[in-house]
Tab-separated table of C-alpha atoms in Angstrom:
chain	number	residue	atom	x	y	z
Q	39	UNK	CA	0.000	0.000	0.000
Q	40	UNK	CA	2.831	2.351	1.058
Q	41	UNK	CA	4.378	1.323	-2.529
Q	42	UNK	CA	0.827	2.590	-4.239
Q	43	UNK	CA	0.801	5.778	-2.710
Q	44	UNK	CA	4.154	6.767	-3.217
Q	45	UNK	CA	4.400	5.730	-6.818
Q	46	UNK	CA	0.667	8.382	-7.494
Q	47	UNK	CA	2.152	11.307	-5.243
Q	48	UNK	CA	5.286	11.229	-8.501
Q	49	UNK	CA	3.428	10.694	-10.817
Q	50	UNK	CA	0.776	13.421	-9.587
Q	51	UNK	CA	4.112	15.597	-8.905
Q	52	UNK	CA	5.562	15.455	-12.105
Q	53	UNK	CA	2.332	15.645	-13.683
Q	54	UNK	CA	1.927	19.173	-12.240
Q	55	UNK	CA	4.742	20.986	-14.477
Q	56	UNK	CA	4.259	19.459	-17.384
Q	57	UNK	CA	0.256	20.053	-17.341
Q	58	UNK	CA	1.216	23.903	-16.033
Q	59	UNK	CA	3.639	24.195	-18.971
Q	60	UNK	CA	1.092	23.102	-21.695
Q	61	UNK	CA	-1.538	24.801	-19.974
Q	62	UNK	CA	0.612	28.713	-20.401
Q	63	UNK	CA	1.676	27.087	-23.950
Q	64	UNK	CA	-1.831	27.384	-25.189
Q	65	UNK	CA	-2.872	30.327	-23.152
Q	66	UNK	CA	-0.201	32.165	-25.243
Q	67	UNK	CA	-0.286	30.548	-28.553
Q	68	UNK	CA	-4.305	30.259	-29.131
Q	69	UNK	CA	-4.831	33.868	-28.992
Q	70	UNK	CA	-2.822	35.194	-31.774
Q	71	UNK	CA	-4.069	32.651	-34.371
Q	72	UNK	CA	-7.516	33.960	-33.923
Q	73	UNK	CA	-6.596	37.721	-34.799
Q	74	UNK	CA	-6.883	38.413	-38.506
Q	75	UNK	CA	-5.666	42.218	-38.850
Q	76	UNK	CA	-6.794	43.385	-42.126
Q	77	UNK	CA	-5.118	47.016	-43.325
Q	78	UNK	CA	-1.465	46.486	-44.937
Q	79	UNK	CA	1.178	48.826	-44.095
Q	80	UNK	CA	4.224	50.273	-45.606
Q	81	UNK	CA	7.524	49.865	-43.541
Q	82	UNK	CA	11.524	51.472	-45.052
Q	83	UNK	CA	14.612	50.064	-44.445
Q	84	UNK	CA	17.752	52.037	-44.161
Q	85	UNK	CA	17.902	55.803	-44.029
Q	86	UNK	CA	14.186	57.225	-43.170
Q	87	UNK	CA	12.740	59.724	-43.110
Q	88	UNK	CA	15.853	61.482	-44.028
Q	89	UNK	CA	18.255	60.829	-46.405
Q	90	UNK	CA	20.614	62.395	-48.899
Q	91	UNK	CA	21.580	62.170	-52.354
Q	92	UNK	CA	24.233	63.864	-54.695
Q	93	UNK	CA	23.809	65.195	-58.330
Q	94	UNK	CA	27.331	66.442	-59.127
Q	95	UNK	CA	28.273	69.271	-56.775
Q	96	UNK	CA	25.167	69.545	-55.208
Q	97	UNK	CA	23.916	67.665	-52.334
Q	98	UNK	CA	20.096	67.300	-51.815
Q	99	UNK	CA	18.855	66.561	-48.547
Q	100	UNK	CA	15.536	64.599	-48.621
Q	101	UNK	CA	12.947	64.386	-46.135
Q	102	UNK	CA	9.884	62.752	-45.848
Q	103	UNK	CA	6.649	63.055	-43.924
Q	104	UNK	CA	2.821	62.034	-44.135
Q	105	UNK	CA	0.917	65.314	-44.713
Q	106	UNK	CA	-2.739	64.809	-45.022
Q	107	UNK	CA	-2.500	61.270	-45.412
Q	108	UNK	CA	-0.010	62.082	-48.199
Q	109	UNK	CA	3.584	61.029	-48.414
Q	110	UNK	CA	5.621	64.074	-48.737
Q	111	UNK	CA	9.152	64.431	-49.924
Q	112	UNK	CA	10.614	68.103	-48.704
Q	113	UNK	CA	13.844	68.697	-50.096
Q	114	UNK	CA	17.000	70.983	-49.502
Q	115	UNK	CA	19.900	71.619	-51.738
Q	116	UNK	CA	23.118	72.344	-50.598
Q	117	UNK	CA	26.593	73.079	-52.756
Q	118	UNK	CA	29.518	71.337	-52.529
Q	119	UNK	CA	33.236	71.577	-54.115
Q	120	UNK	CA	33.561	69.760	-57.142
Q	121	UNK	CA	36.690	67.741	-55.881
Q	122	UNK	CA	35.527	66.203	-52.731
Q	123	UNK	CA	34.037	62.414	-53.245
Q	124	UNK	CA	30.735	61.869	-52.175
Q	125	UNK	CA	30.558	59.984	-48.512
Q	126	UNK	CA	30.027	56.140	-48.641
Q	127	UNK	CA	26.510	56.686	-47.381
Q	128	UNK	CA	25.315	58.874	-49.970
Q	129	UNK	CA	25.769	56.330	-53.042
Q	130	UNK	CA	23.057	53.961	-51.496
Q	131	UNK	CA	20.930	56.293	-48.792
Q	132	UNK	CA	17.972	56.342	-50.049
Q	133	UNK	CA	15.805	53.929	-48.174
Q	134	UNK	CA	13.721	50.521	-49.637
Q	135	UNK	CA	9.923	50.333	-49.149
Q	136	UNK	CA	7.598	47.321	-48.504
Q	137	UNK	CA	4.392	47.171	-48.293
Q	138	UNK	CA	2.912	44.051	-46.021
Q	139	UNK	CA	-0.004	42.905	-47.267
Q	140	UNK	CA	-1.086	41.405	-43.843
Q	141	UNK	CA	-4.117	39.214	-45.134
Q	142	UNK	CA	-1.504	37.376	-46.850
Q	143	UNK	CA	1.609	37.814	-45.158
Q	144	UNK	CA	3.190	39.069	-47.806
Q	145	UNK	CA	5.620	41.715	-48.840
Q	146	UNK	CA	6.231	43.731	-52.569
Q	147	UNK	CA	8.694	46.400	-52.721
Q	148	UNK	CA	7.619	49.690	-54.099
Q	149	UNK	CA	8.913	53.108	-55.406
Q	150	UNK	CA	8.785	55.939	-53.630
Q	151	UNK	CA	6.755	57.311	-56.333
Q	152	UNK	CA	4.330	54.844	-55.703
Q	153	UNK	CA	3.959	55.128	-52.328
Q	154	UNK	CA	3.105	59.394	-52.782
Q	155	UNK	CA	-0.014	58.050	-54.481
Q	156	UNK	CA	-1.018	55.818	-51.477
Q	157	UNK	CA	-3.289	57.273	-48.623
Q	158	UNK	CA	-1.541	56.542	-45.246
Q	159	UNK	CA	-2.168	57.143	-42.026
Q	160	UNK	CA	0.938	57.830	-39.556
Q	161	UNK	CA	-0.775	56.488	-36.528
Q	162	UNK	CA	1.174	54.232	-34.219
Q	163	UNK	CA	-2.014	51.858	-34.643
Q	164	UNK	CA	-4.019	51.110	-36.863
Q	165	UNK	CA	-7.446	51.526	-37.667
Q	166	UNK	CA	-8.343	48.177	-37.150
Q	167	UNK	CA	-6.312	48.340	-34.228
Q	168	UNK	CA	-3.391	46.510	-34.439
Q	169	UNK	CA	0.192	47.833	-33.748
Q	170	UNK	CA	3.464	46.783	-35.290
Q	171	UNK	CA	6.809	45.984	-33.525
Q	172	UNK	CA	9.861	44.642	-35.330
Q	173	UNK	CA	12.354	42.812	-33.792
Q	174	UNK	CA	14.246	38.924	-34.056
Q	175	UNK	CA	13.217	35.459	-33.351
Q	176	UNK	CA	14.304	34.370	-29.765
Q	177	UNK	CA	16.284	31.358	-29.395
Q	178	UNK	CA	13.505	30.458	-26.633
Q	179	UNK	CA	14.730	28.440	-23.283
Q	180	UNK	CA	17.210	25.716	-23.796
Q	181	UNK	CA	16.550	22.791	-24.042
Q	182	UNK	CA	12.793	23.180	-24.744
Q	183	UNK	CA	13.103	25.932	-28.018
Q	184	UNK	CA	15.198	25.237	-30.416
Q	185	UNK	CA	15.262	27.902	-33.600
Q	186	UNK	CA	18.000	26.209	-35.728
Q	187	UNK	CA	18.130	28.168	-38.760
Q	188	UNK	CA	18.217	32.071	-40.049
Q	189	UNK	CA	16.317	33.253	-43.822
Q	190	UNK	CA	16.830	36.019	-44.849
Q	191	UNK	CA	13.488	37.670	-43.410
Q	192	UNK	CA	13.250	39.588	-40.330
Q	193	UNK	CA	10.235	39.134	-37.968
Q	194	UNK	CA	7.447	41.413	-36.665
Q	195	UNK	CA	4.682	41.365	-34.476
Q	196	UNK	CA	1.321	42.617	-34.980
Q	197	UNK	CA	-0.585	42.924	-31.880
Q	198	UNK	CA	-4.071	44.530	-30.453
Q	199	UNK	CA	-4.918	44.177	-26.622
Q	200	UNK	CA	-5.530	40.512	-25.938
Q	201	UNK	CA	-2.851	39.197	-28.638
Q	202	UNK	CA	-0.228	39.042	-30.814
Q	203	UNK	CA	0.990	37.774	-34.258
Q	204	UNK	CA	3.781	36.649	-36.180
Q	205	UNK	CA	4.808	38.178	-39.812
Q	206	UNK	CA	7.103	38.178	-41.618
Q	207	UNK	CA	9.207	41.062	-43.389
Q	208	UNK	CA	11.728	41.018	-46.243
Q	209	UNK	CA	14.230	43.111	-47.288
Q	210	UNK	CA	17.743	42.449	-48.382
Q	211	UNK	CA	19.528	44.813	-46.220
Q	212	UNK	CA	21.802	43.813	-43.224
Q	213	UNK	CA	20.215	41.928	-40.107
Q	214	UNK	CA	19.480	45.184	-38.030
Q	215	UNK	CA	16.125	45.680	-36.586
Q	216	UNK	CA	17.063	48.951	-35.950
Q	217	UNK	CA	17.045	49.803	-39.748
Q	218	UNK	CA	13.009	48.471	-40.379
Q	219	UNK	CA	10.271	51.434	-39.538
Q	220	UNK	CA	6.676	51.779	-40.168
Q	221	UNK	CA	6.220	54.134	-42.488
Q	222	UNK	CA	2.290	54.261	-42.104
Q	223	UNK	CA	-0.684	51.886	-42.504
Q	224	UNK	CA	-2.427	52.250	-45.917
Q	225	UNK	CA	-6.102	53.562	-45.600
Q	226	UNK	CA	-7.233	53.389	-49.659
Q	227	UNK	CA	-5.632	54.139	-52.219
Q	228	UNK	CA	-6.024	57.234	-54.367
């Protein structure tokens, strides 16, 4: 009898973990498939919202804002001396846009003339009411996570108040999440 009751009081202890670490498995996992956000956004990698470029000795400094739902470019021209290189960071500044379709989980890189005929809203959430954060895929807790291989995307989270989900983002630039920033969520197009 004394065999019995020890052997259940193990098993019942053991139990305990693994049934508590299931149980906050699905608490956290089962919420974010049931969000479906629905308005894409447009994100920039590298230099935004300012950047520079060079047309022989003159240097144009390039900023951009959302005006009225509008993408703006504002510009400023400065002169330079003919025999001074450009910097290394002028040849390639001027920054890559995406937009996320998030229906799909998809992204398509666009011009920055088509994006000026896109209506955006520069809200830090959207009007479905999702927000975006950018950042990398954790390793999780050794032994139980394992990620054991990198692509080439970078990962983002969109997330309202009870949840959040995965998507992905592409862009070919270096792996720094510092470099990825919403440029504003896509309202209708013009």
């Amino acid at each position: 009898m004394k065999d019995k009751t020890s052997t259940i009081s193990l098993i019942v202890g053991l139990a305990i973990p693994v049934v508590m670490v299931i149980l906050i498995a699905l608490a956290v996992l089962i919420p974010g498939r049931n969000i479906n956000p629905t308005t894409d956004f447009i994100y920039a990698t590298g230099s935004y919202p300012s950047y520079t470029t060079r047309d022989e000795n003159t240097v144009i400094q390039h900023d951009l804002t959302i005006k009225n739902g509008i993408l703006v470019d504002a510009t400023q021209s400065y002169p330079v001396a003919n025999n001074y290189p450009p910097y290394f960071h002028e040849k390639e500044s001027v920054p890559r846009l995406f937009i996320h379709n998030t229906t799909e989980n998809s992204n398509k890189e666009i011009s920055l003339e088509e994006a000026k005929t896109l209506r955006l809203s520069a809200e830090s959430k959207s009007p479905d009411g999702f927000t975006v954060s950018f950042g990398r895929r954790s390793y999780g807790v050794f032994p139980f996570f394992f990620d054991s291989g990198s692509d080439d995307s970078e990962h983002a989270y969109l997330s309202n108040q009870t949840a959040s989900k995965e998507i992905t983002l592409t862009s070919g630039a270096p792996k720094d999440i510092y470099s990825f920033q919403l440029v504003g969520w896509i309202i209708e197009e013009k």
